[in-house]
Amino acid sequence: MEELEYDLPELNITTGSAITVDDMMEVQDEGLYGLMIIGFLFFSQFGVLAWKKYHPKSFQSVTLVGLWIVPPVVGLFMKNYIYFSTWILFLIANFLIYRKSQEKPLKPETPRTLYRWFAIIHKLTYTVGAIGYGVFLVGMFIEGQTKILEIGLILAFYGLYFGILNKDTVDELSARMALNVGYIKKQGIPTKNLTGNVCSICGGRVDNEEGSCKLDCGHIYHDHCIRGWIIIGKKATCPYCKEKVETSSLTENPWNKADIMYSNFLDFFRYLLVWQPLIIIVIEIFTRMTGTKQEMPDSSNTVNTNI
């Protein structure tokens, strides 16, 4: 036995050690799972992008539902009750706005109320997000102040999440509200003909005293209606004839330009807030369902290398 140990020193086999079949299989499984996760992440990105490109309506609807459900569920699971309580209050307020926007007949002042509410939330989320970003930058230059970084990230998340949720919700509600008026249809002929100085978004008469906006296509709208439709709801077409709208005339004020830039910025983070967590959750569930359980070594599957 002593001679065998001298002839094979490179094996580095110590007395009492054992190599199990389970250990070798576990190493192979980990490599296989790693490749599967990378492949799933790669193809899921293309799947989401293809869905958005070829079926934008269904993608937007499912994304809106995901925005309302996925982050709150994750927050509740992580016991973030402050965030969940804020979400509940936001949900109640939006439900009341939704009920008001679905009234028949629609009151002429309803679109103004709806867009004013969402404009306030839009600016509030913009401010909170900017403050959070500023706090985060300050925290990066202060050594050892992780609490400041945490506060900055939380504020930035609140601004981004509720900003995206607000934007997508008003986009959906403005379309539904315009359909209820009767001057606008997704397909086919509208149930009402647009005549005179009538705003097709709210159905009310357009007076110069209230403020009006005439598009290049010739249709006229209340100033607050068309600004909410294009800037907040981000619909770059005429509500009635679907002709593309030149937004330069609507961005003369600096706050309008900032709103459009912020809306484009929110679009970039929509994927990170909805689809990325879902993909990670699916991968986690798949790993837990297919992962091998750790078991105690069995004598029948053990190759004893005691020398």
PDB file of C-alpha atoms in Angstrom:
ATOM      1  CA  MET A   1       0.000   0.000   0.000  1.00  0.00           C
ATOM      2  CA  GLU A   2       2.833   2.397   0.728  1.00  0.00           C
ATOM      3  CA  GLU A   3       4.390   1.691  -2.692  1.00  0.00           C
ATOM      4  CA  LEU A   4       1.085   2.478  -4.468  1.00  0.00           C
ATOM      5  CA  GLU A   5       0.871   5.851  -2.716  1.00  0.00           C
ATOM      6  CA  TYR A   6       4.420   6.642  -3.866  1.00  0.00           C
ATOM      7  CA  ASP A   7       3.755   5.721  -7.518  1.00  0.00           C
ATOM      8  CA  LEU A   8       0.583   7.857  -7.840  1.00  0.00           C
ATOM      9  CA  PRO A   9       1.237  11.106  -5.989  1.00  0.00           C
ATOM     10  CA  GLU A  10      -0.408  13.251  -8.649  1.00  0.00           C
ATOM     11  CA  LEU A  11      -3.843  11.821  -7.881  1.00  0.00           C
ATOM     12  CA  ASN A  12      -3.874  13.774  -4.597  1.00  0.00           C
ATOM     13  CA  ILE A  13      -6.176  11.177  -3.055  1.00  0.00           C
ATOM     14  CA  THR A  14      -6.381  11.403   0.702  1.00  0.00           C
ATOM     15  CA  THR A  15      -7.300   8.660   3.088  1.00  0.00           C
ATOM     16  CA  GLY A  16     -11.036   8.336   3.631  1.00  0.00           C
ATOM     17  CA  SER A  17     -12.101  10.406   0.579  1.00  0.00           C
ATOM     18  CA  ALA A  18     -14.921   9.252  -1.728  1.00  0.00           C
ATOM     19  CA  ILE A  19     -16.173  10.318  -5.173  1.00  0.00           C
ATOM     20  CA  THR A  20     -19.892   9.717  -5.675  1.00  0.00           C
ATOM     21  CA  VAL A  21     -21.850   9.293  -8.883  1.00  0.00           C
ATOM     22  CA  ASP A  22     -24.301  11.909  -7.580  1.00  0.00           C
ATOM     23  CA  ASP A  23     -21.488  14.478  -7.400  1.00  0.00           C
ATOM     24  CA  MET A  24     -20.502  13.866 -11.015  1.00  0.00           C
ATOM     25  CA  MET A  25     -24.127  14.036 -12.177  1.00  0.00           C
ATOM     26  CA  GLU A  26     -24.662  17.272 -10.237  1.00  0.00           C
ATOM     27  CA  VAL A  27     -21.772  18.950 -12.069  1.00  0.00           C
ATOM     28  CA  GLN A  28     -23.228  17.885 -15.431  1.00  0.00           C
ATOM     29  CA  ASP A  29     -26.714  19.081 -14.455  1.00  0.00           C
ATOM     30  CA  GLU A  30     -25.422  22.497 -13.390  1.00  0.00           C
ATOM     31  CA  GLY A  31     -23.743  22.962 -16.761  1.00  0.00           C
ATOM     32  CA  LEU A  32     -26.905  21.890 -18.587  1.00  0.00           C
ATOM     33  CA  TYR A  33     -29.114  24.227 -16.544  1.00  0.00           C
ATOM     34  CA  GLY A  34     -26.717  27.088 -17.188  1.00  0.00           C
ATOM     35  CA  LEU A  35     -26.947  26.577 -20.956  1.00  0.00           C
ATOM     36  CA  MET A  36     -30.737  26.272 -20.812  1.00  0.00           C
ATOM     37  CA  ILE A  37     -31.094  29.500 -18.798  1.00  0.00           C
ATOM     38  CA  ILE A  38     -28.842  31.423 -21.191  1.00  0.00           C
ATOM     39  CA  GLY A  39     -30.799  30.080 -24.165  1.00  0.00           C
ATOM     40  CA  PHE A  40     -34.138  30.945 -22.570  1.00  0.00           C
ATOM     41  CA  LEU A  41     -32.995  34.492 -21.788  1.00  0.00           C
ATOM     42  CA  PHE A  42     -31.709  34.937 -25.335  1.00  0.00           C
ATOM     43  CA  PHE A  43     -34.806  33.694 -27.152  1.00  0.00           C
ATOM     44  CA  SER A  44     -37.263  35.345 -24.753  1.00  0.00           C
ATOM     45  CA  GLN A  45     -35.835  38.759 -25.658  1.00  0.00           C
ATOM     46  CA  PHE A  46     -36.515  38.151 -29.341  1.00  0.00           C
ATOM     47  CA  GLY A  47     -39.952  36.755 -28.570  1.00  0.00           C
ATOM     48  CA  VAL A  48     -41.024  39.862 -26.668  1.00  0.00           C
ATOM     49  CA  LEU A  49     -39.625  42.197 -29.347  1.00  0.00           C
ATOM     50  CA  ALA A  50     -41.338  40.245 -32.142  1.00  0.00           C
ATOM     51  CA  TRP A  51     -44.647  40.328 -30.260  1.00  0.00           C
ATOM     52  CA  LYS A  52     -44.343  44.081 -29.808  1.00  0.00           C
ATOM     53  CA  LYS A  53     -43.556  44.592 -33.502  1.00  0.00           C
ATOM     54  CA  TYR A  54     -46.220  42.385 -35.111  1.00  0.00           C
ATOM     55  CA  HIS A  55     -49.030  42.570 -32.517  1.00  0.00           C
ATOM     56  CA  PRO A  56     -48.607  45.949 -30.758  1.00  0.00           C
ATOM     57  CA  LYS A  57     -52.204  46.185 -29.481  1.00  0.00           C
ATOM     58  CA  SER A  58     -52.189  42.877 -27.628  1.00  0.00           C
ATOM     59  CA  PHE A  59     -48.642  43.528 -26.424  1.00  0.00           C
ATOM     60  CA  GLN A  60     -49.651  46.882 -24.979  1.00  0.00           C
ATOM     61  CA  SER A  61     -52.738  45.434 -23.269  1.00  0.00           C
ATOM     62  CA  VAL A  62     -50.850  42.523 -21.712  1.00  0.00           C
ATOM     63  CA  THR A  63     -48.027  44.851 -20.659  1.00  0.00           C
ATOM     64  CA  LEU A  64     -50.523  47.163 -18.945  1.00  0.00           C
ATOM     65  CA  VAL A  65     -52.010  44.219 -17.037  1.00  0.00           C
ATOM     66  CA  GLY A  66     -48.493  43.112 -16.135  1.00  0.00           C
ATOM     67  CA  LEU A  67     -47.638  46.594 -14.868  1.00  0.00           C
ATOM     68  CA  TRP A  68     -50.647  46.524 -12.574  1.00  0.00           C
ATOM     69  CA  ILE A  69     -49.976  43.000 -11.262  1.00  0.00           C
ATOM     70  CA  VAL A  70     -46.310  41.914 -11.402  1.00  0.00           C
ATOM     71  CA  PRO A  71     -44.505  44.667  -9.392  1.00  0.00           C
ATOM     72  CA  PRO A  72     -47.154  44.761  -6.604  1.00  0.00           C
ATOM     73  CA  VAL A  73     -47.033  40.972  -6.230  1.00  0.00           C
ATOM     74  CA  VAL A  74     -43.237  41.086  -6.021  1.00  0.00           C
ATOM     75  CA  GLY A  75     -43.453  43.967  -3.524  1.00  0.00           C
ATOM     76  CA  LEU A  76     -45.957  42.101  -1.364  1.00  0.00           C
ATOM     77  CA  PHE A  77     -43.833  38.956  -1.481  1.00  0.00           C
ATOM     78  CA  MET A  78     -40.828  41.012  -0.318  1.00  0.00           C
ATOM     79  CA  LYS A  79     -42.979  42.593   2.442  1.00  0.00           C
ATOM     80  CA  ASN A  80     -42.624  46.117   1.069  1.00  0.00           C
ATOM     81  CA  TYR A  81     -45.866  47.375   2.589  1.00  0.00           C
ATOM     82  CA  ILE A  82     -45.181  51.078   1.949  1.00  0.00           C
ATOM     83  CA  TYR A  83     -44.968  50.485  -1.781  1.00  0.00           C
ATOM     84  CA  PHE A  84     -47.993  48.182  -1.736  1.00  0.00           C
ATOM     85  CA  SER A  85     -50.067  50.765   0.181  1.00  0.00           C
ATOM     86  CA  THR A  86     -49.084  53.457  -2.341  1.00  0.00           C
ATOM     87  CA  TRP A  87     -50.134  51.132  -5.149  1.00  0.00           C
ATOM     88  CA  ILE A  88     -53.525  50.539  -3.487  1.00  0.00           C
ATOM     89  CA  LEU A  89     -54.184  54.293  -3.241  1.00  0.00           C
ATOM     90  CA  PHE A  90     -53.162  54.770  -6.875  1.00  0.00           C
ATOM     91  CA  LEU A  91     -55.442  51.896  -7.889  1.00  0.00           C
ATOM     92  CA  ILE A  92     -58.458  53.397  -6.096  1.00  0.00           C
ATOM     93  CA  ALA A  93     -57.896  56.834  -7.648  1.00  0.00           C
ATOM     94  CA  ASN A  94     -57.577  55.375 -11.142  1.00  0.00           C
ATOM     95  CA  PHE A  95     -60.667  53.226 -10.656  1.00  0.00           C
ATOM     96  CA  LEU A  96     -62.702  56.350  -9.868  1.00  0.00           C
ATOM     97  CA  ILE A  97     -61.297  58.059 -12.972  1.00  0.00           C
ATOM     98  CA  TYR A  98     -62.129  54.967 -15.028  1.00  0.00           C
ATOM     99  CA  ARG A  99     -65.732  54.964 -13.821  1.00  0.00           C
ATOM    100  CA  LYS A 100     -66.054  58.626 -14.729  1.00  0.00           C
ATOM    101  CA  SER A 101     -64.583  58.099 -18.208  1.00  0.00           C
ATOM    102  CA  GLN A 102     -67.076  55.324 -18.998  1.00  0.00           C
ATOM    103  CA  GLU A 103     -70.220  57.355 -18.280  1.00  0.00           C
ATOM    104  CA  LYS A 104     -72.806  57.504 -21.056  1.00  0.00           C
ATOM    105  CA  PRO A 105     -73.391  60.129 -22.210  1.00  0.00           C
ATOM    106  CA  LEU A 106     -69.922  61.443 -21.525  1.00  0.00           C
ATOM    107  CA  LYS A 107     -69.874  64.837 -19.853  1.00  0.00           C
ATOM    108  CA  PRO A 108     -67.874  67.479 -21.778  1.00  0.00           C
ATOM    109  CA  GLU A 109     -65.765  68.276 -18.717  1.00  0.00           C
ATOM    110  CA  THR A 110     -64.745  64.636 -18.166  1.00  0.00           C
ATOM    111  CA  PRO A 111     -61.799  64.600 -20.633  1.00  0.00           C
ATOM    112  CA  ARG A 112     -60.463  67.771 -19.054  1.00  0.00           C
ATOM    113  CA  THR A 113     -60.691  66.200 -15.595  1.00  0.00           C
ATOM    114  CA  LEU A 114     -59.077  62.978 -16.783  1.00  0.00           C
ATOM    115  CA  TYR A 115     -56.161  64.599 -18.577  1.00  0.00           C
ATOM    116  CA  ARG A 116     -55.624  67.108 -15.784  1.00  0.00           C
ATOM    117  CA  TRP A 117     -55.387  64.290 -13.242  1.00  0.00           C
ATOM    118  CA  PHE A 118     -52.934  62.316 -15.336  1.00  0.00           C
ATOM    119  CA  ALA A 119     -50.924  65.468 -16.138  1.00  0.00           C
ATOM    120  CA  ILE A 120     -50.497  66.085 -12.395  1.00  0.00           C
ATOM    121  CA  ILE A 121     -49.379  62.484 -11.801  1.00  0.00           C
ATOM    122  CA  HIS A 122     -47.100  62.699 -14.843  1.00  0.00           C
ATOM    123  CA  LYS A 123     -45.302  65.760 -13.476  1.00  0.00           C
ATOM    124  CA  LEU A 124     -45.225  64.344  -9.940  1.00  0.00           C
ATOM    125  CA  THR A 125     -43.576  61.097 -11.049  1.00  0.00           C
ATOM    126  CA  TYR A 126     -41.141  63.081 -13.179  1.00  0.00           C
ATOM    127  CA  THR A 127     -40.162  65.159 -10.132  1.00  0.00           C
ATOM    128  CA  VAL A 128     -39.858  62.152  -7.807  1.00  0.00           C
ATOM    129  CA  GLY A 129     -37.761  60.246 -10.350  1.00  0.00           C
ATOM    130  CA  ALA A 130     -35.449  63.224 -10.888  1.00  0.00           C
ATOM    131  CA  ILE A 131     -35.013  63.707  -7.125  1.00  0.00           C
ATOM    132  CA  GLY A 132     -34.263  60.011  -6.695  1.00  0.00           C
ATOM    133  CA  TYR A 133     -31.658  60.121  -9.443  1.00  0.00           C
ATOM    134  CA  GLY A 134     -30.051  63.180  -7.852  1.00  0.00           C
ATOM    135  CA  VAL A 135     -29.970  61.568  -4.402  1.00  0.00           C
ATOM    136  CA  PHE A 136     -28.394  58.445  -5.904  1.00  0.00           C
ATOM    137  CA  LEU A 137     -25.651  60.506  -7.570  1.00  0.00           C
ATOM    138  CA  VAL A 138     -24.939  62.312  -4.294  1.00  0.00           C
ATOM    139  CA  GLY A 139     -24.732  58.986  -2.465  1.00  0.00           C
ATOM    140  CA  MET A 140     -22.140  57.687  -4.922  1.00  0.00           C
ATOM    141  CA  PHE A 141     -19.722  60.437  -3.881  1.00  0.00           C
ATOM    142  CA  ILE A 142     -20.202  59.880  -0.140  1.00  0.00           C
ATOM    143  CA  GLU A 143     -18.177  56.929   1.063  1.00  0.00           C
ATOM    144  CA  GLY A 144     -19.996  54.363   3.177  1.00  0.00           C
ATOM    145  CA  GLN A 145     -23.444  55.974   2.826  1.00  0.00           C
ATOM    146  CA  THR A 146     -25.363  53.014   1.406  1.00  0.00           C
ATOM    147  CA  LYS A 147     -28.584  54.326   2.974  1.00  0.00           C
ATOM    148  CA  ILE A 148     -28.496  57.380   0.684  1.00  0.00           C
ATOM    149  CA  LEU A 149     -28.047  55.131  -2.352  1.00  0.00           C
ATOM    150  CA  GLU A 150     -30.979  53.013  -1.216  1.00  0.00           C
ATOM    151  CA  ILE A 151     -33.244  56.052  -0.787  1.00  0.00           C
ATOM    152  CA  GLY A 152     -32.256  57.336  -4.230  1.00  0.00           C
ATOM    153  CA  LEU A 153     -33.021  54.009  -5.892  1.00  0.00           C
ATOM    154  CA  ILE A 154     -36.390  53.746  -4.127  1.00  0.00           C
ATOM    155  CA  LEU A 155     -37.437  57.247  -5.210  1.00  0.00           C
ATOM    156  CA  ALA A 156     -36.260  56.610  -8.772  1.00  0.00           C
ATOM    157  CA  PHE A 157     -38.236  53.356  -8.877  1.00  0.00           C
ATOM    158  CA  TYR A 158     -41.387  55.066  -7.607  1.00  0.00           C
ATOM    159  CA  GLY A 159     -41.060  57.749 -10.260  1.00  0.00           C
ATOM    160  CA  LEU A 160     -40.421  55.296 -13.088  1.00  0.00           C
ATOM    161  CA  TYR A 161     -43.025  52.711 -12.124  1.00  0.00           C
ATOM    162  CA  PHE A 162     -45.936  55.038 -11.442  1.00  0.00           C
ATOM    163  CA  GLY A 163     -44.903  57.187 -14.410  1.00  0.00           C
ATOM    164  CA  ILE A 164     -45.108  54.234 -16.795  1.00  0.00           C
ATOM    165  CA  LEU A 165     -48.311  52.972 -15.192  1.00  0.00           C
ATOM    166  CA  ASN A 166     -49.880  56.428 -15.425  1.00  0.00           C
ATOM    167  CA  LYS A 167     -48.867  56.840 -19.076  1.00  0.00           C
ATOM    168  CA  ASP A 168     -50.170  53.447 -20.226  1.00  0.00           C
ATOM    169  CA  THR A 169     -53.393  53.803 -18.231  1.00  0.00           C
ATOM    170  CA  VAL A 170     -54.282  57.190 -19.715  1.00  0.00           C
ATOM    171  CA  ASP A 171     -53.437  55.812 -23.157  1.00  0.00           C
ATOM    172  CA  GLU A 172     -56.006  53.051 -22.727  1.00  0.00           C
ATOM    173  CA  LEU A 173     -58.629  55.231 -21.035  1.00  0.00           C
ATOM    174  CA  SER A 174     -58.386  58.020 -23.614  1.00  0.00           C
ATOM    175  CA  ALA A 175     -59.041  55.530 -26.417  1.00  0.00           C
ATOM    176  CA  ARG A 176     -62.025  54.009 -24.586  1.00  0.00           C
ATOM    177  CA  MET A 177     -63.404  57.435 -23.741  1.00  0.00           C
ATOM    178  CA  ALA A 178     -63.156  58.591 -27.354  1.00  0.00           C
ATOM    179  CA  LEU A 179     -64.897  55.416 -28.543  1.00  0.00           C
ATOM    180  CA  ASN A 180     -67.774  56.033 -26.130  1.00  0.00           C
ATOM    181  CA  VAL A 181     -68.357  59.495 -27.610  1.00  0.00           C
ATOM    182  CA  GLY A 182     -69.094  57.903 -30.997  1.00  0.00           C
ATOM    183  CA  TYR A 183     -66.949  60.049 -33.289  1.00  0.00           C
ATOM    184  CA  ILE A 184     -64.063  57.587 -33.246  1.00  0.00           C
ATOM    185  CA  LYS A 185     -63.992  53.908 -34.155  1.00  0.00           C
ATOM    186  CA  LYS A 186     -61.162  51.402 -34.157  1.00  0.00           C
ATOM    187  CA  GLN A 187     -62.540  49.933 -37.364  1.00  0.00           C
ATOM    188  CA  GLY A 188     -65.366  50.845 -39.691  1.00  0.00           C
ATOM    189  CA  ILE A 189     -67.488  53.986 -39.862  1.00  0.00           C
ATOM    190  CA  PRO A 190     -68.066  56.109 -36.724  1.00  0.00           C
ATOM    191  CA  THR A 191     -71.615  56.172 -35.379  1.00  0.00           C
ATOM    192  CA  LYS A 192     -71.606  60.003 -35.492  1.00  0.00           C
ATOM    193  CA  ASN A 193     -70.515  62.452 -38.178  1.00  0.00           C
ATOM    194  CA  LEU A 194     -68.152  65.184 -37.043  1.00  0.00           C
ATOM    195  CA  THR A 195     -69.648  68.557 -37.944  1.00  0.00           C
ATOM    196  CA  GLY A 196     -68.671  72.135 -37.132  1.00  0.00           C
ATOM    197  CA  ASN A 197     -66.526  73.040 -34.171  1.00  0.00           C
ATOM    198  CA  VAL A 198     -66.990  69.749 -32.323  1.00  0.00           C
ATOM    199  CA  CYS A 199     -64.173  68.005 -30.466  1.00  0.00           C
ATOM    200  CA  SER A 200     -64.253  64.319 -31.410  1.00  0.00           C
ATOM    201  CA  ILE A 201     -62.457  63.359 -28.183  1.00  0.00           C
ATOM    202  CA  CYS A 202     -65.069  64.668 -25.743  1.00  0.00           C
ATOM    203  CA  GLY A 203     -67.976  65.498 -28.068  1.00  0.00           C
ATOM    204  CA  GLY A 204     -68.263  69.077 -26.785  1.00  0.00           C
ATOM    205  CA  ARG A 205     -68.359  72.329 -28.735  1.00  0.00           C
ATOM    206  CA  VAL A 206     -65.033  74.091 -29.201  1.00  0.00           C
ATOM    207  CA  ASP A 207     -65.044  77.755 -28.153  1.00  0.00           C
ATOM    208  CA  ASN A 208     -62.152  80.109 -28.707  1.00  0.00           C
ATOM    209  CA  GLU A 209     -62.459  81.276 -25.110  1.00  0.00           C
ATOM    210  CA  GLU A 210     -61.616  77.792 -23.799  1.00  0.00           C
ATOM    211  CA  GLY A 211     -58.584  77.406 -26.021  1.00  0.00           C
ATOM    212  CA  SER A 212     -58.570  75.371 -29.208  1.00  0.00           C
ATOM    213  CA  CYS A 213     -56.055  73.637 -31.432  1.00  0.00           C
ATOM    214  CA  LYS A 214     -56.491  72.996 -35.159  1.00  0.00           C
ATOM    215  CA  LEU A 215     -54.458  70.162 -36.640  1.00  0.00           C
ATOM    216  CA  ASP A 216     -52.956  70.046 -40.134  1.00  0.00           C
ATOM    217  CA  CYS A 217     -55.796  67.776 -41.250  1.00  0.00           C
ATOM    218  CA  GLY A 218     -58.308  70.546 -40.468  1.00  0.00           C
ATOM    219  CA  HIS A 219     -59.995  68.997 -37.429  1.00  0.00           C
ATOM    220  CA  ILE A 220     -60.277  71.195 -34.357  1.00  0.00           C
ATOM    221  CA  TYR A 221     -60.078  70.140 -30.705  1.00  0.00           C
ATOM    222  CA  HIS A 222     -60.035  71.542 -27.225  1.00  0.00           C
ATOM    223  CA  ASP A 223     -56.498  72.430 -26.300  1.00  0.00           C
ATOM    224  CA  HIS A 224     -56.493  70.253 -23.178  1.00  0.00           C
ATOM    225  CA  CYS A 225     -58.089  67.319 -25.035  1.00  0.00           C
ATOM    226  CA  ILE A 226     -55.594  67.155 -27.890  1.00  0.00           C
ATOM    227  CA  ARG A 227     -52.600  67.811 -25.640  1.00  0.00           C
ATOM    228  CA  GLY A 228     -53.671  64.981 -23.364  1.00  0.00           C
ATOM    229  CA  TRP A 229     -54.312  62.721 -26.360  1.00  0.00           C
ATOM    230  CA  ILE A 230     -50.933  63.362 -28.013  1.00  0.00           C
ATOM    231  CA  ILE A 231     -48.538  64.308 -25.221  1.00  0.00           C
ATOM    232  CA  ILE A 232     -49.733  62.267 -22.247  1.00  0.00           C
ATOM    233  CA  GLY A 233     -51.380  59.415 -24.147  1.00  0.00           C
ATOM    234  CA  LYS A 234     -48.641  59.595 -26.807  1.00  0.00           C
ATOM    235  CA  LYS A 235     -50.938  59.087 -29.796  1.00  0.00           C
ATOM    236  CA  ALA A 236     -49.301  60.828 -32.761  1.00  0.00           C
ATOM    237  CA  THR A 237     -52.392  60.719 -35.007  1.00  0.00           C
ATOM    238  CA  CYS A 238     -55.595  62.697 -35.352  1.00  0.00           C
ATOM    239  CA  PRO A 239     -58.267  60.950 -33.251  1.00  0.00           C
ATOM    240  CA  TYR A 240     -60.883  61.248 -36.008  1.00  0.00           C
ATOM    241  CA  CYS A 241     -59.105  60.719 -39.350  1.00  0.00           C
ATOM    242  CA  LYS A 242     -55.964  58.920 -38.041  1.00  0.00           C
ATOM    243  CA  GLU A 243     -53.692  61.276 -39.999  1.00  0.00           C
ATOM    244  CA  LYS A 244     -50.215  61.690 -38.531  1.00  0.00           C
ATOM    245  CA  VAL A 245     -49.898  64.802 -36.372  1.00  0.00           C
ATOM    246  CA  GLU A 246     -46.915  67.135 -36.387  1.00  0.00           C
ATOM    247  CA  THR A 247     -46.180  67.590 -32.685  1.00  0.00           C
ATOM    248  CA  SER A 248     -43.843  70.571 -33.079  1.00  0.00           C
ATOM    249  CA  SER A 249     -46.765  72.990 -32.784  1.00  0.00           C
ATOM    250  CA  LEU A 250     -47.747  71.362 -29.497  1.00  0.00           C
ATOM    251  CA  THR A 251     -44.286  71.550 -27.938  1.00  0.00           C
ATOM    252  CA  GLU A 252     -43.746  75.284 -27.921  1.00  0.00           C
ATOM    253  CA  ASN A 253     -43.848  75.344 -24.124  1.00  0.00           C
ATOM    254  CA  PRO A 254     -40.777  73.881 -22.377  1.00  0.00           C
ATOM    255  CA  TRP A 255     -42.907  71.684 -20.087  1.00  0.00           C
ATOM    256  CA  ASN A 256     -44.475  70.005 -23.117  1.00  0.00           C
ATOM    257  CA  LYS A 257     -41.037  69.149 -24.515  1.00  0.00           C
ATOM    258  CA  ALA A 258     -39.967  67.772 -21.148  1.00  0.00           C
ATOM    259  CA  ASP A 259     -43.137  65.667 -20.962  1.00  0.00           C
ATOM    260  CA  ILE A 260     -42.484  64.102 -24.372  1.00  0.00           C
ATOM    261  CA  MET A 261     -38.835  63.388 -23.520  1.00  0.00           C
ATOM    262  CA  TYR A 262     -39.886  61.842 -20.211  1.00  0.00           C
ATOM    263  CA  SER A 263     -42.509  59.693 -21.990  1.00  0.00           C
ATOM    264  CA  ASN A 264     -39.856  58.348 -24.357  1.00  0.00           C
ATOM    265  CA  PHE A 265     -37.612  57.661 -21.368  1.00  0.00           C
ATOM    266  CA  LEU A 266     -40.379  55.681 -19.662  1.00  0.00           C
ATOM    267  CA  ASP A 267     -40.829  53.480 -22.734  1.00  0.00           C
ATOM    268  CA  PHE A 268     -37.255  52.283 -22.301  1.00  0.00           C
ATOM    269  CA  PHE A 269     -37.886  51.030 -18.747  1.00  0.00           C
ATOM    270  CA  ARG A 270     -41.239  49.355 -19.409  1.00  0.00           C
ATOM    271  CA  TYR A 271     -39.540  46.102 -20.395  1.00  0.00           C
ATOM    272  CA  LEU A 272     -37.371  46.078 -17.263  1.00  0.00           C
ATOM    273  CA  LEU A 273     -40.379  46.509 -14.951  1.00  0.00           C
ATOM    274  CA  VAL A 274     -42.672  43.897 -16.508  1.00  0.00           C
ATOM    275  CA  TRP A 275     -41.038  41.347 -18.764  1.00  0.00           C
ATOM    276  CA  GLN A 276     -37.632  41.004 -17.129  1.00  0.00           C
ATOM    277  CA  PRO A 277     -39.107  40.038 -13.702  1.00  0.00           C
ATOM    278  CA  LEU A 278     -41.493  37.600 -15.416  1.00  0.00           C
ATOM    279  CA  ILE A 279     -38.631  35.943 -17.288  1.00  0.00           C
ATOM    280  CA  ILE A 280     -36.615  35.640 -14.076  1.00  0.00           C
ATOM    281  CA  ILE A 281     -39.617  34.155 -12.234  1.00  0.00           C
ATOM    282  CA  VAL A 282     -40.178  31.599 -15.014  1.00  0.00           C
ATOM    283  CA  ILE A 283     -36.503  30.612 -14.888  1.00  0.00           C
ATOM    284  CA  GLU A 284     -36.647  30.283 -11.095  1.00  0.00           C
ATOM    285  CA  ILE A 285     -39.773  28.100 -11.255  1.00  0.00           C
ATOM    286  CA  PHE A 286     -38.241  25.949 -13.998  1.00  0.00           C
ATOM    287  CA  THR A 287     -35.035  25.524 -12.002  1.00  0.00           C
ATOM    288  CA  ARG A 288     -36.903  24.516  -8.849  1.00  0.00           C
ATOM    289  CA  MET A 289     -39.090  22.034 -10.754  1.00  0.00           C
ATOM    290  CA  THR A 290     -36.272  20.352 -12.669  1.00  0.00           C
ATOM    291  CA  GLY A 291     -33.337  20.811 -10.288  1.00  0.00           C
ATOM    292  CA  THR A 292     -31.853  17.735  -8.636  1.00  0.00           C
ATOM    293  CA  LYS A 293     -32.326  17.457  -4.910  1.00  0.00           C
ATOM    294  CA  GLN A 294     -29.348  17.173  -2.635  1.00  0.00           C
ATOM    295  CA  GLU A 295     -29.255  13.688  -1.143  1.00  0.00           C
ATOM    296  CA  MET A 296     -26.943  11.858   1.194  1.00  0.00           C
ATOM    297  CA  PRO A 297     -24.433   9.635  -0.621  1.00  0.00           C
ATOM    298  CA  ASP A 298     -25.579   6.057  -1.070  1.00  0.00           C
ATOM    299  CA  SER A 299     -23.164   3.152  -0.713  1.00  0.00           C
ATOM    300  CA  SER A 300     -24.377   1.582  -3.975  1.00  0.00           C
ATOM    301  CA  ASN A 301     -23.459   4.736  -5.967  1.00  0.00           C
ATOM    302  CA  THR A 302     -20.077   5.306  -4.290  1.00  0.00           C
ATOM    303  CA  VAL A 303     -16.704   4.597  -5.831  1.00  0.00           C
ATOM    304  CA  ASN A 304     -14.426   4.072  -2.855  1.00  0.00           C
ATOM    305  CA  THR A 305     -10.882   5.266  -3.443  1.00  0.00           C
ATOM    306  CA  ASN A 306      -9.501   4.567   0.017  1.00  0.00           C
ATOM    307  CA  ILE A 307      -5.902   3.497  -0.151  1.00  0.00           C
TER     308      ILE A 307
END
